[in-house]
Each structure stands twice: as structure tokens, then as C-alpha cells.
Short mmCIF file of C-alpha atoms in Angstrom, two decimals:
data_model
loop_
_atom_site.label_atom_id
_atom_site.label_comp_id
_atom_site.label_asym_id
_atom_site.label_seq_id
_atom_site.Cartn_x
_atom_site.Cartn_y
_atom_site.Cartn_z
CA MET A 867 -10.14 12.10 -14.15
CA THR A 868 -8.89 9.86 -11.63
CA ILE A 869 -8.63 6.11 -11.31
CA ARG A 870 -9.03 3.96 -7.99
CA ARG A 871 -7.06 0.81 -7.78
CA SER A 872 -7.05 -1.79 -4.97
CA SER A 873 -4.92 -4.78 -4.77
CA THR A 874 -4.60 -7.46 -2.22
CA ARG A 875 -1.59 -9.77 -1.22
CA LEU A 876 -2.60 -12.80 0.75
CA ALA A 877 -0.38 -15.78 1.74
CA MET A 878 -1.21 -18.84 3.81
CA ALA A 879 1.05 -21.74 4.92
CA VAL A 880 0.23 -24.92 6.99
CA SER A 881 3.23 -26.96 7.77
CA SER A 882 4.04 -29.94 10.01
CA ILE A 883 6.82 -32.38 10.98
CA LEU A 884 5.46 -34.70 8.27
CA ALA A 885 4.77 -31.67 5.94
CA ALA A 886 7.76 -29.43 5.82
CA PRO A 887 7.85 -26.07 3.91
CA ALA A 888 8.73 -28.09 0.84
CA ILE A 889 4.94 -28.81 0.52
CA ALA A 890 3.58 -26.01 2.53
CA THR A 891 0.95 -24.03 0.46
CA GLY A 892 1.64 -20.58 -0.81
CA LEU A 893 -1.04 -18.48 -2.33
CA GLY A 894 -0.75 -15.18 -4.14
CA LEU A 895 -3.76 -13.01 -5.16
CA ALA A 896 -3.93 -9.63 -6.70
CA ALA A 897 -6.32 -7.52 -8.80
CA ALA A 898 -5.31 -8.67 -12.13
CA LEU A 899 -5.97 -11.65 -14.46
CA GLY A 900 -5.90 -14.86 -12.38
CA VAL A 901 -3.93 -17.64 -13.82
CA VAL A 902 -3.70 -21.03 -12.09
CA PRO A 903 0.18 -22.03 -12.39
CA GLU A 904 1.46 -25.41 -12.86
CA ALA A 905 3.55 -26.92 -10.13
CA ARG A 906 7.34 -27.25 -10.83
CA ALA A 907 10.11 -29.29 -9.22
CA GLN A 908 11.80 -26.50 -7.38
CA GLU A 909 13.83 -26.35 -4.23
CA THR A 910 11.68 -25.16 -1.20
CA ALA A 911 13.60 -27.02 1.60
CA THR A 912 17.35 -27.42 2.40
CA GLN A 913 19.64 -30.11 3.83
CA VAL A 914 22.28 -30.65 6.25
CA THR A 915 25.34 -33.07 5.63
CA GLY A 916 28.23 -33.90 7.68
CA THR A 917 30.65 -36.32 9.24
CA VAL A 918 31.06 -37.73 12.82
CA VAL A 919 34.60 -38.59 13.63
CA ASP A 920 36.59 -39.72 16.83
CA ALA A 921 39.20 -37.86 18.77
CA THR A 922 41.79 -39.29 16.16
CA GLY A 923 39.80 -38.21 13.19
CA ALA A 924 38.74 -41.74 12.38
CA PRO A 925 34.94 -41.97 11.13
CA VAL A 926 32.31 -43.08 13.66
CA SER A 927 29.74 -45.43 11.97
CA GLY A 928 26.42 -46.21 13.13
CA ALA A 929 26.17 -42.71 15.00
CA GLN A 930 22.64 -41.47 15.48
CA VAL A 931 22.41 -37.98 14.42
CA THR A 932 19.49 -35.67 15.67
CA LEU A 933 18.64 -32.25 14.07
CA LEU A 934 16.29 -30.20 16.29
CA HIS A 935 14.79 -27.12 14.61
CA VAL A 936 14.63 -24.94 17.68
CA PRO A 937 11.95 -22.52 16.77
CA THR A 938 9.32 -25.25 16.00
CA GLY A 939 10.74 -28.30 18.05
CA THR A 940 10.48 -30.51 14.88
CA VAL A 941 13.10 -33.32 14.78
CA SER A 942 14.72 -35.11 12.00
CA THR A 943 17.17 -38.16 12.42
CA ALA A 944 19.93 -39.71 10.32
CA THR A 945 22.42 -42.59 10.87
CA THR A 946 26.16 -42.31 9.78
CA SER A 947 27.39 -44.76 7.12
CA ALA A 948 30.82 -46.84 7.16
CA THR A 949 32.46 -43.53 6.57
CA GLY A 950 30.91 -41.68 9.20
CA GLN A 951 28.80 -39.54 6.88
CA PHE A 952 25.08 -38.58 7.19
CA ALA A 953 22.62 -36.62 5.18
CA ALA A 954 19.31 -35.09 6.31
CA THR A 955 17.11 -33.81 3.73
CA GLY A 956 13.76 -31.88 3.44
CA LEU A 957 14.50 -29.47 6.27
CA ARG A 958 13.12 -26.00 6.78
CA VAL A 959 15.13 -23.00 5.56
CA GLY A 960 16.65 -20.88 8.22
CA GLY A 961 16.91 -22.11 11.82
CA PRO A 962 18.67 -22.32 14.10
CA PHE A 963 19.25 -26.15 14.21
CA THR A 964 20.94 -28.06 17.09
CA VAL A 965 22.85 -31.13 15.57
CA THR A 966 23.62 -33.89 18.13
CA ALA A 967 25.50 -37.03 17.38
CA GLN A 968 25.40 -40.12 19.64
CA ALA A 969 27.28 -43.51 19.30
CA SER A 970 28.08 -46.38 21.64
CA GLY A 971 31.32 -45.94 23.54
CA TYR A 972 31.51 -42.21 22.98
CA THR A 973 30.05 -39.06 24.85
CA SER A 974 27.73 -37.28 22.72
CA GLY A 975 28.51 -34.16 20.91
CA ALA A 976 26.31 -31.31 19.61
CA ILE A 977 26.70 -28.27 17.37
CA GLU A 978 24.24 -25.20 17.96
CA ASN A 979 23.03 -22.49 15.77
CA VAL A 980 23.26 -24.27 12.44
CA TYR A 981 21.62 -22.19 9.71
CA THR A 982 20.45 -23.42 6.47
CA GLU A 983 20.06 -21.44 3.04
CA LEU A 984 17.84 -21.97 0.28
CA GLY A 985 19.64 -23.76 -2.54
CA ARG A 986 22.52 -24.65 -0.38
CA ARG A 987 23.36 -27.34 2.06
CA ALA A 988 24.99 -26.85 5.48
CA ASN A 989 27.77 -29.18 6.35
CA VAL A 990 28.94 -30.00 9.81
CA THR A 991 31.62 -32.13 11.34
CA ILE A 992 31.27 -33.46 15.07
CA ALA A 993 34.13 -35.04 16.96
CA LEU A 994 33.16 -37.52 19.60
CA GLN A 995 35.43 -38.46 22.69
CA PRO A 996 35.47 -42.03 23.92
CA VAL A 997 33.89 -42.49 27.28
CA ALA A 998 37.03 -43.47 29.03
CA GLU A 999 38.35 -39.92 28.54
CA LEU A 1000 35.84 -38.20 30.47
CA ALA A 1001 38.55 -36.32 32.56
CA ALA A 1002 39.33 -34.16 29.68
CA ILE A 1003 36.36 -33.88 27.28
CA GLU A 1004 36.38 -31.25 24.57
CA VAL A 1005 33.53 -31.60 21.90
CA VAL A 1006 34.64 -30.05 18.87
CA GLY A 1007 32.43 -29.00 15.83
CA GLN A 1008 32.60 -26.95 12.83
CA GLY A 1009 30.10 -25.91 10.08
CA GLU A 1010 30.85 -25.31 6.33
CA ARG A 1011 28.90 -23.51 3.74
CA ALA A 1012 28.78 -25.67 0.64
CA ALA A 1013 28.86 -24.45 -2.80
CA ALA A 1014 25.67 -23.38 -4.53
CA VAL A 1015 24.29 -25.13 -7.60
CA GLY A 1016 25.01 -21.88 -9.53
CA VAL A 1017 26.05 -18.36 -9.50
CA GLY A 1018 23.70 -16.49 -7.27
CA ARG A 1019 22.70 -15.01 -3.83
CA GLU A 1020 20.48 -16.02 -0.95
CA PHE A 1021 18.58 -13.59 1.36
CA GLY A 1022 16.95 -14.40 4.66
CA ALA A 1023 14.01 -12.58 6.41
CA GLU A 1024 16.36 -10.42 8.31
CA THR A 1025 18.00 -9.10 5.48
CA ILE A 1026 14.71 -8.58 3.66
CA ALA A 1027 13.33 -6.61 6.59
CA ALA A 1028 16.53 -4.51 7.01
CA ILE A 1029 16.48 -3.25 3.15
CA PRO A 1030 14.19 -0.26 2.59
CA SER A 1031 11.34 -1.08 0.03
CA ILE A 1032 8.83 1.68 -0.89
CA ALA A 1033 7.03 -0.79 -3.11
CA ARG A 1034 7.24 -3.74 -0.53
CA ASP A 1035 8.78 -5.88 -3.25
CA PRO A 1036 11.42 -8.50 -2.94
CA LYS A 1037 13.26 -6.80 -5.84
CA SER A 1038 14.44 -4.08 -3.51
CA THR A 1039 16.53 -6.92 -1.97
CA LEU A 1040 17.48 -8.91 -5.02
CA ILE A 1041 19.23 -5.90 -6.50
CA ILE A 1042 21.91 -6.35 -3.83
CA ASP A 1043 23.36 -8.74 -6.29
CA PRO A 1044 25.61 -7.05 -8.64
CA LYS A 1045 24.31 -8.73 -11.50
CA ALA A 1046 20.69 -7.58 -10.91
CA PHE A 1047 19.27 -4.36 -11.52
CA THR A 1048 15.59 -2.69 -12.01
CA ASP A 1049 14.61 -0.68 -15.01
CA PRO A 1050 12.59 2.26 -13.95
CA SER A 1051 11.56 2.90 -17.53
CA ASN A 1052 9.96 -0.70 -17.77
CA GLN A 1053 7.88 -0.78 -14.80
CA ASP A 1054 11.05 -1.54 -12.49
CA ALA A 1055 11.57 -4.84 -14.57
CA LEU A 1056 14.25 -7.06 -12.95
CA GLU A 1057 17.01 -7.97 -15.23
CA VAL A 1058 19.92 -10.11 -14.47
CA ALA A 1059 23.19 -10.35 -16.20
CA GLY A 1060 21.79 -8.10 -18.99
CA VAL A 1061 19.07 -10.80 -19.74
CA ASN A 1062 15.64 -9.56 -20.62
CA ASN A 1063 13.34 -9.86 -17.69
CA ARG A 1064 10.95 -12.00 -19.41
CA TYR A 1065 13.46 -14.94 -19.62
CA ASN A 1066 13.40 -14.96 -15.83
CA SER A 1067 11.48 -17.58 -13.62
CA LEU A 1068 9.60 -16.88 -10.39
CA THR A 1069 8.58 -19.67 -8.00
CA ILE A 1070 6.74 -19.32 -4.63
CA ASP A 1071 6.90 -22.48 -2.62
CA GLY A 1072 7.60 -24.55 -5.58
CA VAL A 1073 4.67 -23.10 -7.61
CA ARG A 1074 5.48 -21.09 -10.84
CA GLN A 1075 4.45 -17.36 -10.71
CA SER A 1076 6.03 -16.08 -13.85
CA ASP A 1077 4.30 -13.83 -16.28
CA ASP A 1078 3.86 -16.45 -18.95
CA PHE A 1079 1.30 -14.50 -21.12
CA GLY A 1080 3.50 -11.32 -21.28
CA LEU A 1081 0.86 -8.91 -19.69
CA ASN A 1082 3.23 -7.06 -17.46
CA ASN A 1083 6.73 -5.59 -17.96
CA ASN A 1084 7.52 -6.14 -14.18
CA GLY A 1085 7.93 -9.89 -14.75
CA TYR A 1086 4.95 -10.80 -12.46
CA PRO A 1087 1.57 -12.39 -13.37
CA THR A 1088 0.16 -9.41 -11.36
CA SER A 1089 0.32 -5.70 -11.53
CA ARG A 1090 2.48 -5.64 -8.22
CA SER A 1091 4.47 -8.55 -6.40
CA PRO A 1092 2.30 -11.45 -5.77
CA ILE A 1093 3.39 -11.85 -2.35
CA SER A 1094 4.16 -9.51 0.64
CA ILE A 1095 7.71 -9.28 1.74
CA ASP A 1096 6.46 -9.83 5.19
CA ALA A 1097 5.48 -13.44 4.14
CA ILE A 1098 9.03 -14.31 2.74
CA GLU A 1099 11.43 -16.57 4.83
CA GLN A 1100 14.24 -16.74 2.26
CA VAL A 1101 14.68 -15.69 -1.43
CA SER A 1102 17.29 -16.96 -3.72
CA LEU A 1103 18.63 -15.51 -7.15
CA LEU A 1104 20.41 -18.07 -9.25
CA THR A 1105 21.96 -17.54 -12.54
CA ALA A 1106 22.68 -20.68 -14.80
CA PRO A 1107 22.21 -23.37 -11.96
CA PHE A 1108 23.21 -26.66 -13.21
CA ASP A 1109 20.74 -28.66 -11.00
CA VAL A 1110 18.30 -30.45 -13.08
CA GLN A 1111 15.42 -29.45 -10.81
CA TYR A 1112 15.53 -25.90 -12.34
CA SER A 1113 14.04 -25.32 -15.59
CA SER A 1114 11.88 -23.26 -17.85
CA PHE A 1115 14.06 -20.16 -17.91
CA ARG A 1116 16.97 -18.66 -19.75
CA GLY A 1117 17.83 -15.85 -17.61
CA SER A 1118 17.81 -16.29 -13.83
CA THR A 1119 15.29 -18.14 -11.41
CA ILE A 1120 14.03 -16.24 -8.37
CA ASN A 1121 12.92 -18.64 -5.91
CA ILE A 1122 10.78 -17.62 -2.86
CA VAL A 1123 9.90 -19.88 0.38
CA THR A 1124 7.35 -18.37 2.58
CA LYS A 1125 7.46 -18.39 6.38
CA SER A 1126 6.13 -20.87 8.67
CA GLY A 1127 4.62 -20.71 12.23
CA THR A 1128 6.72 -21.69 15.33
CA ASN A 1129 5.88 -22.99 18.81
CA GLU A 1130 5.41 -19.23 19.84
CA PHE A 1131 2.51 -17.04 18.78
CA THR A 1132 3.98 -14.22 16.58
CA GLY A 1133 2.42 -11.29 14.53
CA SER A 1134 2.80 -7.85 13.16
CA ALA A 1135 0.67 -5.03 11.86
CA PHE A 1136 1.59 -2.21 9.56
CA PHE A 1137 0.13 0.92 7.87
CA PHE A 1138 1.83 3.14 5.36
CA LYS A 1139 0.43 6.36 3.62
CA PHE A 1140 1.89 8.24 0.77
CA ASP A 1141 0.16 11.11 -1.18
CA ASP A 1142 0.77 14.28 -3.21
CA GLY A 1143 1.36 16.28 0.01
CA LEU A 1144 4.74 14.45 0.55
CA VAL A 1145 6.16 15.39 -2.85
CA GLY A 1146 5.63 19.08 -3.11
CA ASP A 1147 3.58 21.14 -5.45
CA LYS A 1148 6.13 23.53 -7.08
CA SER A 1149 8.97 23.26 -9.18
CA LYS A 1150 10.79 26.78 -9.82
CA ASP A 1151 7.96 28.88 -11.34
CA ARG A 1152 5.72 25.90 -12.23
CA ASP A 1153 2.70 24.94 -10.28
CA LEU A 1154 2.32 20.98 -9.99
CA ASN A 1155 -0.69 19.02 -9.10
CA PHE A 1156 0.02 15.25 -8.84
CA ASN A 1157 -3.30 14.52 -6.97
CA PHE A 1158 -2.68 10.97 -5.69
CA SER A 1159 -3.03 9.13 -2.58
CA GLU A 1160 -1.72 5.50 -1.45
CA GLU A 1161 -2.67 3.45 1.60
CA THR A 1162 -1.09 0.16 2.43
CA TYR A 1163 -1.92 -1.88 5.40
CA GLY A 1164 -1.87 -5.52 6.62
CA GLY A 1165 -0.30 -7.87 9.07
CA THR A 1166 0.96 -11.30 9.80
CA LEU A 1167 0.08 -14.02 12.29
CA GLY A 1168 1.75 -17.38 12.98
CA GLY A 1169 1.73 -20.00 15.55
CA PRO A 1170 1.25 -23.55 16.60
CA ILE A 1171 -1.77 -25.61 15.95
CA ILE A 1172 -0.13 -28.70 17.57
CA ARG A 1173 3.21 -27.90 19.26
CA ASP A 1174 6.29 -29.52 17.74
CA LYS A 1175 4.09 -30.90 14.95
CA LEU A 1176 1.65 -28.61 13.11
CA PHE A 1177 1.83 -24.90 12.46
CA PHE A 1178 0.19 -22.08 10.65
CA PHE A 1179 1.16 -18.72 9.19
CA LEU A 1180 -1.18 -15.95 7.61
CA SER A 1181 -0.09 -12.99 5.73
CA TYR A 1182 -2.35 -10.14 4.45
CA GLU A 1183 -1.55 -6.96 2.62
CA LYS A 1184 -3.79 -4.50 0.69
CA LEU A 1185 -2.90 -1.46 -1.38
CA ASP A 1186 -5.72 1.37 -1.93
CA ARG A 1187 -4.57 3.91 -4.67
CA GLU A 1188 -6.21 6.94 -6.22
CA ALA A 1189 -4.43 8.72 -9.10
CA PRO A 1190 -5.02 10.68 -12.18
CA GLN A 1191 -6.40 8.58 -15.11
CA GLU A 1192 -3.72 8.55 -17.98
CA PHE A 1193 -6.06 7.18 -20.36
CA GLY A 1194 -9.69 8.24 -21.36
CA PRO A 1195 -12.22 8.51 -23.96
CA ALA A 1196 -12.38 11.29 -26.58
CA GLY A 1197 -13.29 14.58 -24.81
CA SER A 1198 -12.49 13.39 -21.39
CA GLY A 1199 -9.38 15.72 -20.89
CA ALA A 1200 -7.28 12.66 -19.99
CA PRO A 1201 -3.44 13.15 -21.02
CA ILE A 1202 -3.87 10.24 -23.51
CA GLU A 1203 -7.22 9.88 -25.21
CA ILE A 1204 -8.20 6.57 -26.53
CA ARG A 1205 -9.54 6.91 -30.11
CA GLY A 1206 -12.88 5.23 -31.14
CA VAL A 1207 -14.09 5.26 -27.38
CA THR A 1208 -16.76 7.87 -26.51
CA GLN A 1209 -17.68 9.19 -23.15
CA ALA A 1210 -20.96 7.24 -23.13
CA GLU A 1211 -19.17 3.77 -23.85
CA TYR A 1212 -16.87 4.68 -20.96
CA ASP A 1213 -19.83 5.43 -18.70
CA GLN A 1214 -21.57 2.03 -19.53
CA ILE A 1215 -18.40 0.40 -18.87
CA LYS A 1216 -18.14 2.05 -15.48
CA GLN A 1217 -21.81 1.19 -14.56
CA ILE A 1218 -21.37 -2.51 -15.47
CA ALA A 1219 -18.08 -2.74 -13.33
CA GLN A 1220 -19.86 -1.10 -10.45
CA SER A 1221 -23.06 -3.10 -10.59
CA VAL A 1222 -21.76 -6.50 -11.62
CA TYR A 1223 -18.32 -6.70 -10.12
CA ASN A 1224 -18.74 -3.98 -7.20
CA PHE A 1225 -15.77 -2.37 -8.53
CA ASP A 1226 -15.34 1.47 -9.03
CA ILE A 1227 -12.98 2.28 -11.92
CA GLY A 1228 -12.90 5.85 -11.05
CA GLU A 1229 -14.22 9.15 -12.54
#
């Protein structure tokens, strides 16, 4: 007796200069019970703060600060206060950003390759030189990584892509954090700091995706991760954050932000196959017959709708799997027989699933 299972991961995002990833839409679908989650106040964007000073270190007030997101060309602006400080919020995660400061009587100064992280703010200092000192101008800038709102780690798309993941699950990256581990005896449930996985919180673009009904041991509302790792821009794992915007959990919060398109069209395609022919069929003198097959395929596509203003990003992933049925009706020969369910009843369920829902549940 075998069972055939198919699941799909689909993510779509549309973002613009007026609608940063903080309000970009993320959608996760899988072959499981569908639940419409409620929106929660959760970080999906970052911020850059800093100070503009002159050659002596004195603050420069009224300076115009421009923050250019290089991949998309989107621009945010800020003005320094009387103490020379500025803050730009609602920015995309990642980067790079080019931060430029201009003030009357000074030459402009810029800092390139500023990257932002989910749950943290980037801090920069820009020193401007008076116009009269053009003969010896040296623009000095420095970036600092500010403290997080709790104990945790953040991982970008490059780190996620570099970590091997057979299940294509962000857990493979999150367990880099020494406080996190997966329990293979419990559907690879993610436990952090020794706390049961059911106390964790998962949000994707600010939308809660936790297993509120406790249907799965893996901590997801679906049988697999509700989003493909190819669609993740950054993911953070925070334990006991003190920021009031984090709530509804006792263990840790996993916060995922999806990718966005840029001014360049980019895409990817993939196909993975795994079956019993790759695991062997003999152990010492014992013959083994696993009889399973898995195929995973999909791709991504992103680009501009209106350059420098509006972008799109699509991600699709599907898993087709056939494996021996663990459970079956009485007399079916399955390893675990379900008491009180006859073969005739099973055949009736199979016929309804095929005719009404066009779903083959297997032999």
C-alpha cells in the first residue's frame, strides 16, 4: 500500500517606494488544513539612524540625508536635528544602501555598502568638510551595528542559500544559533533554549503562521514549511525580545521577510529528485525495500513593474511524493491497521477524494 502526497509553496510580493516590504503581501499555501491567520504587529522593515558632524566633530543641523537602495533605486530622505542626528524608518531589509549627507557650507559626504538587518538598525556617522577646505578633503564615515531587541540571530539570503537543506526548510539555517535544535523524533520540531516548539511564534511578512490548533508537531500550520527558502530575504530568531511589538509567544519568535523585485529581472529554476535507489537496499544479510520517490521543483521570478517605484516577486515550489502507507484498514497489510475501518470504507473514501476533489490518496 502506498500513499501519494503533493504539496505546493507559493509566495507573491508586490512592493513599491510607497509600500515597502513592511506591507508587502506574503502568501503560503500547502496541502493541509487552510487557516486564515490574523495580522500581527511584527517587524518586516528596518531603519538607519546616524549623526552628521563637521571636521571638528560638532553636529551639523539641518543637513539633508538621502538613503538610496541600490538594487531598486528607491530613495528615502531625512533631516538632521539640532544635535545632528537623523532617523530613516520603514526601509527594506538587506541592501546595499548609499547614505549621502548635504548641508549648506559643506561638501557632501557619502557612505556606501550599508546593509540593514531584520530586528536591528544600522547606525552611521558622516563627517562633512567645510567648502573652504577643498584643498584637503577627506570624507570619513563609519557604520555601527546597534544592539538587537533581544537575544537572537539574523540570517540573510546569502547565508540561507549557503546552508544545505534537504527539506528546503528555514530550520536548516536557524539551527546555526546554538540555542536552537531540531528534534528528529518529533517531526524535526524546532526547539529554542529548551522550550517546547508549540510556544514558538512564526510570522511571514508580519502575518502569523503558527500552528495555533496544534495539528502538527513541526510547529507549522502546514505539513511542510509554508514558504520556500528561495523566497526568503531575511529570517530572524529572537528569544525573549523586549520590544512591545513582539507578542503571542513564550519561547522564541521566528520572523521571515520575503524577497522583493529589483530594477533588474532575475529568476531561478530548480529540480530535485530523491528515491529509494539512492539509499541502498541491503543491511548486512537483511533485504530492504523502502519503495519511495520524491520530486521537488519550482522557481522564482522578480523584476520591475515601474522602475525605481514598483516591483514584483514570485516564488513557486511543489513536492510530489510517493511512499508506503503507514496506516490502513483492517486486512490491508499496512504496518499499522486502523481498527474499525474496513477496506470497503477505505475504498469509498478514496472514490470520493478522486471524484469530488480530484485527489488520489494512493492504493
